[in-house]
Tab-separated table of C-alpha atoms in Angstrom:
chain	number	residue	atom	x	y	z
A	76	MET	CA	-2.498	-26.436	-9.001
A	77	GLU	CA	-6.151	-26.563	-7.911
A	78	ALA	CA	-5.987	-23.008	-6.554
A	79	LEU	CA	-4.451	-21.717	-9.813
A	80	ALA	CA	-7.046	-23.533	-11.938
A	81	THR	CA	-9.888	-22.149	-9.815
A	82	TYR	CA	-8.537	-18.608	-10.113
A	83	LEU	CA	-8.141	-18.870	-13.909
A	84	ILE	CA	-11.655	-20.265	-14.362
A	85	LYS	CA	-13.163	-17.474	-12.261
A	86	SER	CA	-11.086	-14.840	-14.080
A	87	SER	CA	-12.185	-16.179	-17.477
A	88	VAL	CA	-15.855	-16.128	-16.457
A	89	TRP	CA	-15.559	-12.499	-15.312
A	90	LEU	CA	-13.870	-11.428	-18.554
A	91	THR	CA	-16.346	-13.368	-20.705
A	92	GLY	CA	-19.283	-11.737	-18.912
A	93	PHE	CA	-17.936	-8.230	-19.525
A	94	ALA	CA	-17.208	-9.082	-23.171
A	95	LEU	CA	-20.738	-10.426	-23.778
A	96	VAL	CA	-22.418	-7.332	-22.305
A	97	TYR	CA	-20.184	-5.089	-24.441
A	98	THR	CA	-20.833	-7.148	-27.590
A	99	LEU	CA	-24.603	-7.177	-27.162
A	100	PHE	CA	-25.281	-3.674	-25.858
A	101	LEU	CA	-22.327	-1.234	-25.941
A	102	ARG	CA	-20.005	-1.682	-28.932
A	103	ASN	CA	-22.143	0.416	-31.299
A	104	GLU	CA	-22.652	3.290	-28.869
A	105	ARG	CA	-20.839	6.591	-29.283
A	106	PHE	CA	-19.988	7.335	-25.639
A	107	PHE	CA	-16.390	6.270	-26.260
A	108	ALA	CA	-14.858	7.538	-23.001
A	109	LEU	CA	-17.477	5.684	-20.958
A	110	ASN	CA	-16.894	2.542	-23.003
A	111	ARG	CA	-13.179	2.820	-22.314
A	112	THR	CA	-13.873	2.974	-18.576
A	113	TYR	CA	-16.084	-0.095	-18.911
A	114	LEU	CA	-13.473	-2.105	-20.848
A	115	VAL	CA	-10.632	-1.246	-18.476
A	116	SER	CA	-12.873	-2.045	-15.500
A	117	GLY	CA	-13.522	-5.459	-17.052
A	118	ILE	CA	-9.773	-6.141	-17.085
A	119	LEU	CA	-9.250	-5.011	-13.487
A	120	PHE	CA	-12.297	-6.894	-12.194
A	121	SER	CA	-11.163	-10.066	-13.982
A	122	ILE	CA	-7.831	-9.841	-12.162
A	123	ILE	CA	-9.094	-8.780	-8.709
A	124	PHE	CA	-12.594	-10.216	-8.217
A	125	PRO	CA	-11.547	-13.906	-8.446
A	126	LEU	CA	-9.502	-13.316	-5.277
A	127	PHE	CA	-12.712	-12.710	-3.284
A	128	THR	CA	-15.370	-15.266	-2.414
A	129	TRP	CA	-18.848	-14.445	-1.228
A	130	ARG	CA	-20.062	-16.781	1.524
A	131	TYR	CA	-23.552	-17.755	2.570
A	132	THR	CA	-24.757	-19.709	5.589
A	133	VAL	CA	-26.268	-23.197	5.462
A	134	VAL	CA	-27.893	-24.328	8.705
A	135	LEU	CA	-27.463	-28.041	9.484
A	136	PRO	CA	-29.624	-29.977	11.948
A	137	MET	CA	-28.058	-31.034	15.231
A	138	VAL	CA	-26.744	-34.597	15.477
A	139	PRO	CA	-27.460	-36.458	18.736
A	140	ALA	CA	-24.441	-37.886	20.487
A	141	THR	CA	-25.733	-41.460	20.058
A	142	GLU	CA	-25.523	-41.061	16.300
A	143	VAL	CA	-21.941	-39.833	16.272
A	144	SER	CA	-19.121	-42.253	16.698
A	145	GLU	CA	-15.429	-41.889	16.080
A	146	PRO	CA	-14.214	-44.303	13.424
A	147	GLN	CA	-11.041	-46.276	13.793
A	148	VAL	CA	-9.191	-45.953	10.521
A	149	SER	CA	-7.141	-48.842	9.246
A	150	GLY	CA	-5.658	-49.959	5.994
A	151	MET	CA	-5.243	-46.549	4.390
A	152	VAL	CA	-2.922	-46.931	1.416
A	153	ALA	CA	-1.474	-43.989	-0.512
A	154	ALA	CA	-0.993	-44.606	-4.221
A	155	GLU	CA	2.369	-43.810	-5.785
A	156	GLU	CA	2.878	-40.407	-7.349
A	157	SER	CA	2.649	-40.488	-11.121
A	158	PHE	CA	2.529	-38.095	-14.037
A	159	SER	CA	-1.113	-36.948	-14.005
A	160	ALA	CA	-3.379	-35.071	-16.359
A	161	GLN	CA	-3.085	-32.079	-14.009
A	162	ASN	CA	0.651	-31.874	-14.626
A	163	ALA	CA	0.112	-32.137	-18.387
A	164	LEU	CA	-2.415	-29.283	-18.330
A	165	LEU	CA	-0.080	-27.164	-16.203
A	166	TYR	CA	2.821	-27.625	-18.644
A	167	PHE	CA	0.506	-26.869	-21.591
A	168	TYR	CA	-0.704	-23.677	-19.906
A	169	LEU	CA	2.832	-22.542	-19.078
A	170	SER	CA	3.998	-23.236	-22.636
A	171	GLY	CA	1.287	-20.876	-23.934
A	172	ILE	CA	2.473	-18.141	-21.576
A	173	ILE	CA	6.078	-18.617	-22.676
A	174	LEU	CA	5.140	-18.413	-26.382
A	175	LEU	CA	3.202	-15.180	-25.823
A	176	LEU	CA	6.087	-13.640	-23.896
A	177	ILE	CA	8.541	-14.604	-26.642
A	178	ARG	CA	6.251	-13.068	-29.290
A	179	THR	CA	5.922	-9.807	-27.350
A	180	ILE	CA	9.690	-9.599	-26.844
A	181	ARG	CA	10.356	-10.284	-30.544
A	182	GLN	CA	7.925	-7.513	-31.519
A	183	THR	CA	9.191	-4.978	-29.007
A	184	LEU	CA	12.972	-5.337	-29.313
A	185	PRO	CA	13.173	-4.063	-32.945
A	186	VAL	CA	11.128	-0.983	-32.000
A	187	LEU	CA	13.450	-0.253	-29.075
A	188	ARG	CA	16.438	-0.708	-31.386
A	189	ILE	CA	14.997	1.835	-33.858
A	190	ILE	CA	14.350	4.322	-31.052
A	191	ARG	CA	17.944	3.968	-29.890
A	192	LYS	CA	19.606	4.388	-33.280
A	193	SER	CA	17.194	6.834	-35.011
A	194	GLU	CA	17.051	10.582	-34.785
A	195	THR	CA	14.070	11.908	-32.832
A	196	HIS	CA	12.305	15.052	-34.091
A	197	GLN	CA	10.056	17.312	-32.080
A	198	TYR	CA	6.930	17.653	-34.169
A	199	ASN	CA	4.087	19.549	-32.510
A	200	SER	CA	5.140	18.330	-29.051
A	201	ALA	CA	5.478	14.750	-30.305
A	202	LYS	CA	8.661	12.634	-30.446
A	203	LEU	CA	8.599	11.825	-34.142
A	204	ILE	CA	10.753	9.094	-35.673
A	205	ARG	CA	10.971	8.698	-39.454
A	206	THR	CA	11.768	5.091	-40.379
A	207	THR	CA	11.365	2.819	-43.371
A	208	GLU	CA	11.205	-0.268	-41.147
A	209	TYR	CA	7.420	-0.065	-40.895
A	210	PRO	CA	5.004	0.912	-43.700
A	211	ALA	CA	2.208	1.929	-41.301
A	212	SER	CA	2.259	4.754	-38.792
A	213	PHE	CA	1.836	4.006	-35.093
A	214	SER	CA	2.571	5.310	-31.610
A	215	PHE	CA	4.609	3.441	-29.010
A	216	PHE	CA	4.308	4.979	-25.557
A	217	THR	CA	5.421	8.622	-26.244
A	218	PHE	CA	6.987	8.015	-29.694
A	219	VAL	CA	5.267	8.372	-33.076
A	220	PHE	CA	6.631	6.359	-36.025
A	221	VAL	CA	5.951	7.590	-39.575
A	222	ASN	CA	7.325	6.313	-42.875
A	223	PRO	CA	9.499	8.922	-44.680
A	224	SER	CA	7.393	8.504	-47.854
A	225	VAL	CA	4.387	10.112	-46.140
A	226	SER	CA	3.820	13.747	-47.149
A	227	ASP	CA	4.013	16.587	-44.655
A	228	THR	CA	0.257	17.153	-44.876
A	229	GLU	CA	-0.491	13.524	-44.056
A	230	THR	CA	2.198	13.497	-41.380
A	231	ASN	CA	0.506	16.414	-39.651
A	232	GLU	CA	-2.830	14.546	-39.562
A	233	ILE	CA	-1.180	11.303	-38.423
A	234	VAL	CA	0.738	13.003	-35.612
A	235	ASN	CA	-2.438	14.830	-34.607
A	236	HIS	CA	-4.159	11.442	-34.273
A	237	GLU	CA	-1.310	9.617	-32.543
A	238	MET	CA	-0.843	12.426	-30.036
A	239	GLU	CA	-4.361	11.694	-28.778
A	240	HIS	CA	-3.284	8.127	-27.990
A	241	ILE	CA	-0.356	9.552	-26.046
A	242	ARG	CA	-2.355	12.262	-24.242
A	243	GLN	CA	-5.048	9.791	-23.177
A	244	ARG	CA	-2.417	7.246	-22.108
A	245	HIS	CA	-3.893	4.386	-24.097
A	246	TRP	CA	-0.687	2.444	-23.552
A	247	ILE	CA	-1.861	1.785	-19.959
A	248	ASP	CA	-4.944	-0.050	-21.278
A	249	LEU	CA	-2.799	-2.083	-23.662
A	250	LEU	CA	-0.328	-3.004	-20.934
A	251	LEU	CA	-3.108	-4.184	-18.601
A	252	PHE	CA	-4.665	-6.154	-21.437
A	253	GLU	CA	-1.344	-7.840	-22.263
A	254	ILE	CA	-1.032	-8.974	-18.640
A	255	LEU	CA	-4.535	-10.471	-18.659
A	256	ARG	CA	-4.128	-12.020	-22.107
A	257	THR	CA	-0.932	-13.716	-21.005
A	258	MET	CA	-2.861	-15.224	-18.095
A	259	GLN	CA	-5.969	-16.114	-20.134
A	260	TRP	CA	-4.512	-16.953	-23.540
A	261	PHE	CA	-6.687	-20.094	-23.664
A	262	ASN	CA	-9.911	-18.039	-23.431
A	263	PRO	CA	-11.263	-17.140	-26.924
A	264	MET	CA	-13.080	-14.086	-25.553
A	265	ILE	CA	-9.821	-12.463	-24.426
A	266	TRP	CA	-8.731	-12.050	-28.045
A	267	LEU	CA	-12.045	-10.437	-29.003
A	268	TYR	CA	-11.780	-8.197	-25.933
A	269	GLY	CA	-8.393	-6.934	-27.171
A	270	HIS	CA	-9.975	-5.993	-30.492
A	271	TYR	CA	-12.666	-4.007	-28.675
A	272	ILE	CA	-10.065	-2.088	-26.655
A	273	ARG	CA	-7.993	-1.134	-29.722
A	274	GLN	CA	-11.096	-0.244	-31.718
A	275	ASN	CA	-12.339	1.994	-28.921
A	276	HIS	CA	-8.918	3.677	-28.768
A	277	GLU	CA	-9.200	4.577	-32.446
A	278	TYR	CA	-12.703	5.975	-31.960
A	279	LEU	CA	-11.444	8.153	-29.107
A	280	ALA	CA	-8.419	9.380	-31.078
A	281	ASP	CA	-10.535	10.045	-34.216
A	282	GLN	CA	-13.052	12.007	-32.190
A	283	ARG	CA	-10.453	14.383	-30.725
A	284	ALA	CA	-8.243	14.526	-33.841
A	285	LEU	CA	-11.166	15.600	-36.034
A	286	GLN	CA	-11.844	18.450	-33.619
A	287	ARG	CA	-8.241	19.616	-34.035
A	288	SER	CA	-7.974	18.968	-37.793
A	289	SER	CA	-8.073	21.926	-40.180
A	290	ASP	CA	-9.791	19.794	-42.830
A	291	PRO	CA	-11.631	16.558	-41.858
A	292	ALA	CA	-11.588	15.450	-45.498
A	293	ILE	CA	-7.771	15.441	-45.503
A	294	TYR	CA	-7.813	13.471	-42.242
A	295	ARG	CA	-10.045	10.787	-43.779
A	296	ALA	CA	-7.891	10.700	-46.910
A	297	ALA	CA	-4.743	10.205	-44.812
A	298	LEU	CA	-6.506	7.354	-43.050
A	299	LEU	CA	-7.295	5.666	-46.364
A	300	ASN	CA	-3.727	6.129	-47.592
A	301	GLN	CA	-2.498	4.181	-44.569
A	302	MET	CA	-4.931	1.327	-45.185
A	303	PHE	CA	-2.452	-1.183	-46.556
A	304	GLY	CA	0.120	-0.887	-43.781
A	305	GLY	CA	0.426	-4.084	-41.756
A	306	PRO	CA	-0.094	-4.447	-38.002
A	307	VAL	CA	2.829	-3.469	-35.845
A	308	ILE	CA	3.120	-4.728	-32.253
A	309	SER	CA	0.735	-5.569	-29.469
A	310	LEU	CA	1.757	-2.608	-27.272
A	311	ALA	CA	1.341	0.007	-30.037
A	312	ASN	CA	-1.626	2.006	-31.346
A	313	SER	CA	-1.712	1.806	-35.147
A	314	PHE	CA	-3.136	4.702	-37.137
A	315	ASN	CA	-4.651	2.277	-39.671
A	316	TYR	CA	-6.191	-0.143	-37.152
A	317	SER	CA	-9.748	-1.262	-38.017
A	318	ILE	CA	-10.206	0.908	-41.101
A	319	ASN	CA	-13.670	-0.007	-42.276
A	320	LYS	CA	-17.063	1.511	-42.923
A	321	LYS	CA	-17.955	1.365	-39.233
A	322	ARG	CA	-14.926	3.448	-38.204
A	323	PHE	CA	-15.860	6.202	-40.641
A	324	SER	CA	-19.466	5.974	-39.459
A	325	MET	CA	-18.352	6.469	-35.862
A	326	MET	CA	-16.699	9.771	-36.897
A	327	LYS	CA	-20.110	11.323	-37.578
A	328	GLN	CA	-21.297	13.871	-35.038
A	329	THR	CA	-24.429	12.055	-33.909
A	330	ILE	CA	-26.038	13.073	-30.630
A	331	SER	CA	-27.081	10.060	-28.555
A	332	SER	CA	-29.636	10.136	-25.783
A	333	PRO	CA	-28.019	10.182	-22.321
A	334	ILE	CA	-30.515	7.499	-21.314
A	335	ARG	CA	-28.635	5.051	-23.527
A	336	LYS	CA	-25.745	5.261	-21.068
A	337	LEU	CA	-27.911	3.374	-18.601
A	338	LYS	CA	-27.041	0.265	-20.615
A	339	LEU	CA	-23.849	0.167	-18.569
A	340	LEU	CA	-25.961	-0.830	-15.553
A	341	LEU	CA	-26.616	-4.174	-17.252
A	342	ILE	CA	-23.276	-5.281	-15.840
A	343	LEU	CA	-24.640	-5.112	-12.270
A	344	PRO	CA	-26.875	-8.226	-12.446
A	345	LEU	CA	-24.026	-10.029	-14.172
A	346	ILE	CA	-21.645	-9.129	-11.316
A	347	ALA	CA	-24.195	-10.352	-8.760
A	348	GLY	CA	-24.774	-13.568	-10.723
A	349	VAL	CA	-21.078	-14.399	-11.034
A	350	PHE	CA	-20.445	-13.728	-7.342
A	351	TYR	CA	-23.373	-15.966	-6.420
A	352	SER	CA	-22.321	-18.782	-8.773
A	353	PHE	CA	-18.892	-18.921	-7.122
A	354	ALA	CA	-20.201	-18.430	-3.573
A	355	THR	CA	-18.996	-20.830	-0.879
A	356	PRO	CA	-21.358	-22.205	1.780
A	357	GLU	CA	-20.562	-21.864	5.466
A	358	TYR	CA	-22.122	-24.619	7.546
A	359	LYS	CA	-23.571	-23.909	10.972
A	360	PHE	CA	-25.574	-26.112	13.299
A	361	ALA	CA	-29.135	-25.245	14.243
A	362	THR	CA	-29.654	-24.036	17.786
A	363	THR	CA	-32.525	-25.501	19.790
A	364	GLN	CA	-33.629	-23.712	22.928
A	365	ASN	CA	-35.271	-26.527	24.889
A	366	GLU	CA	-35.543	-25.995	28.604
A	367	PRO	CA	-36.542	-29.260	30.305
A	368	ALA	CA	-39.425	-28.788	32.668
A	369	ALA	CA	-38.939	-29.359	36.376
A	370	GLU	CA	-39.966	-32.666	37.847
A	371	GLN	CA	-43.717	-32.634	38.288
A	372	GLY	CA	-45.262	-33.606	41.598
A	373	SER	CA	-42.061	-33.388	43.531
A	374	GLY	CA	-42.794	-29.976	44.886
A	375	GLN	CA	-39.149	-29.130	44.462
A	376	ASP	CA	-37.341	-27.436	41.568
A	377	HIS	CA	-34.316	-29.492	40.518
A	378	THR	CA	-33.396	-27.102	37.692
A	379	ARG	CA	-29.839	-25.868	37.794
A	380	THR	CA	-27.980	-23.513	35.509
A	381	VAL	CA	-24.472	-24.375	34.452
A	382	LYS	CA	-21.977	-22.604	32.307
A	383	GLY	CA	-18.759	-23.876	30.868
A	384	LYS	CA	-16.105	-23.765	28.228
A	385	VAL	CA	-15.266	-26.428	25.628
A	386	MET	CA	-11.793	-26.874	24.209
A	387	ASP	CA	-10.099	-29.454	22.048
A	388	GLU	CA	-7.053	-31.445	23.049
A	389	ASN	CA	-4.781	-28.549	22.031
A	390	GLY	CA	-6.594	-26.078	24.268
A	391	ASN	CA	-8.364	-24.310	21.395
A	392	PRO	CA	-12.003	-23.265	21.975
A	393	LEU	CA	-14.667	-25.057	19.924
A	394	LYS	CA	-17.113	-22.799	18.126
A	395	SER	CA	-19.718	-25.252	16.749
A	396	ALA	CA	-20.376	-28.023	19.257
A	397	SER	CA	-23.634	-29.720	20.163
A	398	VAL	CA	-24.415	-29.961	23.890
A	399	ILE	CA	-25.787	-33.398	24.774
A	400	ILE	CA	-27.394	-34.433	28.088
A	401	SER	CA	-28.397	-38.100	28.493
A	402	GLY	CA	-28.243	-38.599	24.741
A	403	LYS	CA	-30.525	-35.621	24.088
A	404	THR	CA	-29.470	-32.515	22.201
A	405	ILE	CA	-29.985	-29.417	24.340
A	406	GLY	CA	-28.308	-26.711	22.306
A	407	THR	CA	-25.163	-25.536	20.606
A	408	ILE	CA	-22.201	-23.427	21.489
A	409	THR	CA	-22.424	-20.219	19.528
A	410	ASP	CA	-19.813	-18.252	21.421
A	411	ASP	CA	-16.574	-17.913	19.454
A	412	ASN	CA	-14.675	-18.596	22.670
A	413	GLY	CA	-16.383	-21.964	23.224
A	414	ASN	CA	-18.552	-20.763	26.129
A	415	PHE	CA	-22.015	-22.170	26.836
A	416	MET	CA	-24.765	-21.709	29.429
A	417	LEU	CA	-27.605	-24.205	29.995
A	418	LYS	CA	-30.432	-25.050	32.340
A	419	VAL	CA	-30.584	-28.743	33.291
A	420	THR	CA	-33.048	-30.654	35.419
A	421	ASP	CA	-30.932	-33.515	36.693
A	422	ASP	CA	-27.384	-34.462	37.539
A	423	SER	CA	-26.721	-36.281	34.272
A	424	PRO	CA	-23.251	-35.735	32.861
A	425	ILE	CA	-22.946	-33.084	30.185
A	426	VAL	CA	-21.292	-34.497	27.072
A	427	ILE	CA	-19.976	-32.295	24.291
A	428	SER	CA	-19.985	-33.907	20.841
A	429	TYR	CA	-18.218	-31.700	18.321
A	430	VAL	CA	-19.249	-32.253	14.700
A	431	GLY	CA	-18.279	-29.642	12.157
A	432	LEU	CA	-16.372	-28.678	9.056
A	433	GLU	CA	-12.723	-27.775	9.282
A	434	THR	CA	-10.292	-26.708	6.596
A	435	VAL	CA	-7.665	-29.418	6.228
A	436	LYS	CA	-4.485	-28.918	4.177
A	437	VAL	CA	-4.462	-32.046	1.983
A	438	ASN	CA	-1.166	-31.108	0.368
A	439	PRO	CA	0.945	-27.928	0.381
A	440	ASP	CA	-1.062	-26.399	-2.483
A	441	PHE	CA	-4.592	-27.517	-1.743
A	442	GLU	CA	-6.958	-26.992	1.175
A	443	LYS	CA	-10.261	-28.828	1.523
A	444	GLU	CA	-13.168	-28.660	3.933
A	445	MET	CA	-13.709	-32.028	5.662
A	446	ALA	CA	-16.165	-33.216	8.294
A	447	VAL	CA	-14.348	-33.654	11.596
A	448	THR	CA	-15.428	-35.302	14.852
A	449	LEU	CA	-13.171	-34.638	17.832
A	450	LYS	CA	-12.579	-37.526	20.222
A	451	THR	CA	-10.824	-35.568	22.929
A	452	VAL	CA	-12.468	-32.512	24.408
A	453	THR	CA	-12.180	-30.830	27.785
A	454	ILE	CA	-15.315	-29.439	29.421
A	455	SER	CA	-15.043	-27.022	32.318
A	456	ILE	CA	-18.409	-26.661	34.127
A	457	GLU	CA	-19.300	-24.337	36.957
A	458	PRO	CA	-22.667	-23.562	38.622
A	459	VAL	CA	-24.451	-20.264	38.199
A	460	GLY	CA	-26.540	-18.485	40.846
A	461	ASN	CA	-27.689	-20.464	43.884
A	462	ASN	CA	-26.897	-23.929	42.547
A	463	ASN	CA	-25.384	-26.374	44.940
A	464	SER	CA	-23.437	-28.242	42.296
A	465	ALA	CA	-19.716	-28.055	42.729
A	466	SER	CA	-17.462	-26.868	39.967
A	467	LYS	CA	-16.061	-29.769	38.084
A	468	SER	CA	-14.098	-30.583	34.985
A	469	GLN	CA	-14.580	-33.717	32.962
A	470	GLU	CA	-12.451	-34.971	30.125
A	471	ILE	CA	-13.437	-37.404	27.412
A	472	ALA	CA	-10.427	-38.953	25.771
A	473	GLU	CA	-10.597	-41.707	23.230
A	474	PRO	CA	-7.925	-41.223	20.568
A	475	ALA	CA	-8.448	-42.977	17.265
A	476	LEU	CA	-6.016	-45.669	16.152
A	477	ILE	CA	-4.874	-44.769	12.651
A	478	ILE	CA	-2.983	-47.311	10.546
A	479	ILE	CA	-1.421	-46.227	7.241
A	480	ASP	CA	0.317	-48.850	5.131
A	481	GLY	CA	0.342	-51.225	8.111
A	482	LYS	CA	2.026	-48.761	10.443
A	483	GLU	CA	0.521	-46.730	13.256
A	484	SER	CA	0.283	-43.064	12.291
A	485	THR	CA	-1.298	-39.764	13.379
A	486	LYS	CA	-4.193	-37.588	12.273
A	487	ALA	CA	-1.743	-34.892	11.146
A	488	VAL	CA	0.003	-37.299	8.759
A	489	MET	CA	-3.349	-38.537	7.457
A	490	ALA	CA	-4.431	-34.970	6.634
A	491	THR	CA	-1.445	-34.479	4.308
A	492	ILE	CA	-2.443	-37.368	2.017
A	493	ASN	CA	-4.149	-36.407	-1.242
A	494	PRO	CA	-7.599	-38.113	-1.201
A	495	GLU	CA	-7.264	-38.918	-4.903
A	496	LYS	CA	-4.197	-41.033	-4.141
A	497	ILE	CA	-5.931	-43.263	-1.582
A	498	GLU	CA	-6.628	-46.774	-2.847
A	499	ASN	CA	-8.872	-47.932	-0.008
A	500	VAL	CA	-10.042	-47.064	3.482
A	501	LYS	CA	-11.291	-49.526	6.097
A	502	VAL	CA	-13.210	-48.314	9.141
A	503	LEU	CA	-13.546	-50.462	12.303
A	504	LYS	CA	-15.739	-49.363	15.208
A	505	GLY	CA	-16.012	-50.324	18.868
A	506	GLU	CA	-13.640	-53.008	20.207
A	507	MET	CA	-12.652	-53.933	16.643
């Protein structure tokens, strides 16, 4: 549920950003083909971009071993599952999707029925269907629907217009939009975005149809005659869609400066801003390169170089562990395979204290980053160069005692509990 909600929020933000840039800077421009590319890109980006997360690094200071202790966890109680607000929101969201799907099916089935039972005419390479079922003319995929009462002259202009929708495959834009609208029906901007797509389709079809028309005045008259036809279906391009003063104004042959197309670049800072706002931090520990000086006045160099490998109790290498000698942080393991190499000045034991962030699956649908301190690590140490120290392996094992609901449990079981369902946690350290 959390993953779905996060995806929908990100998708809505992407779509809203594209819609705002179009509303403020592009909707009155006459580069219709470029605007179509922009609007379709907004749909695709809103579907794909939320799947990617940009990550940035946050460097954390090293924690000395004396400050890190493994808690003993006791008295962890999981609350009973109940009907939550999350479930209510999920059902509400799904009900909206179902209603939209039902509406689309109810609009589309009658059109398919008319196609099946009506006679199809070839009219200037178009599949023309004459039907009284709809007062307005429209195209549905490769079919053009015209009312029989329309004159042949008007029919020629209407088919000329609708064929541009078919040639330019505007149905692909509408299909993509329907998919996104079904996902984002709760977002007010998605409905405005659909209007922009259909309006742009009409501008594109008008532009090409006027070039093919024998008399532009007849074309405009046919458009006005279709004014009172009602809307058809969501997957169709209606000849009479958005008939207003602005549509006729957009038919004028006005030359725009190519520099105005640079307005499209305004989307770039928005893309960067949205990626940054949803960026996820990656935590790494600072590396300190302190080489303890040799014992002064002894006349003898007690420095030795050791290298080793650090693994957890399952034999997996640790990637972010602090290396502690006599309670003092010496450095970190930066090797992905858990390898380290250090210079030490005495025979003090080398203690690895692993403190980092790991992704823990709280429940089957939700993963969360949690701070983890390992109690059991295996350190394999061997000398380097002319050191006299023998190879040795030391193991630190101190498993935590975990009690859940009065019964001894394991860390794996604890990780599956939803943190929101925990009533209380009691931590006891040391002998307690």
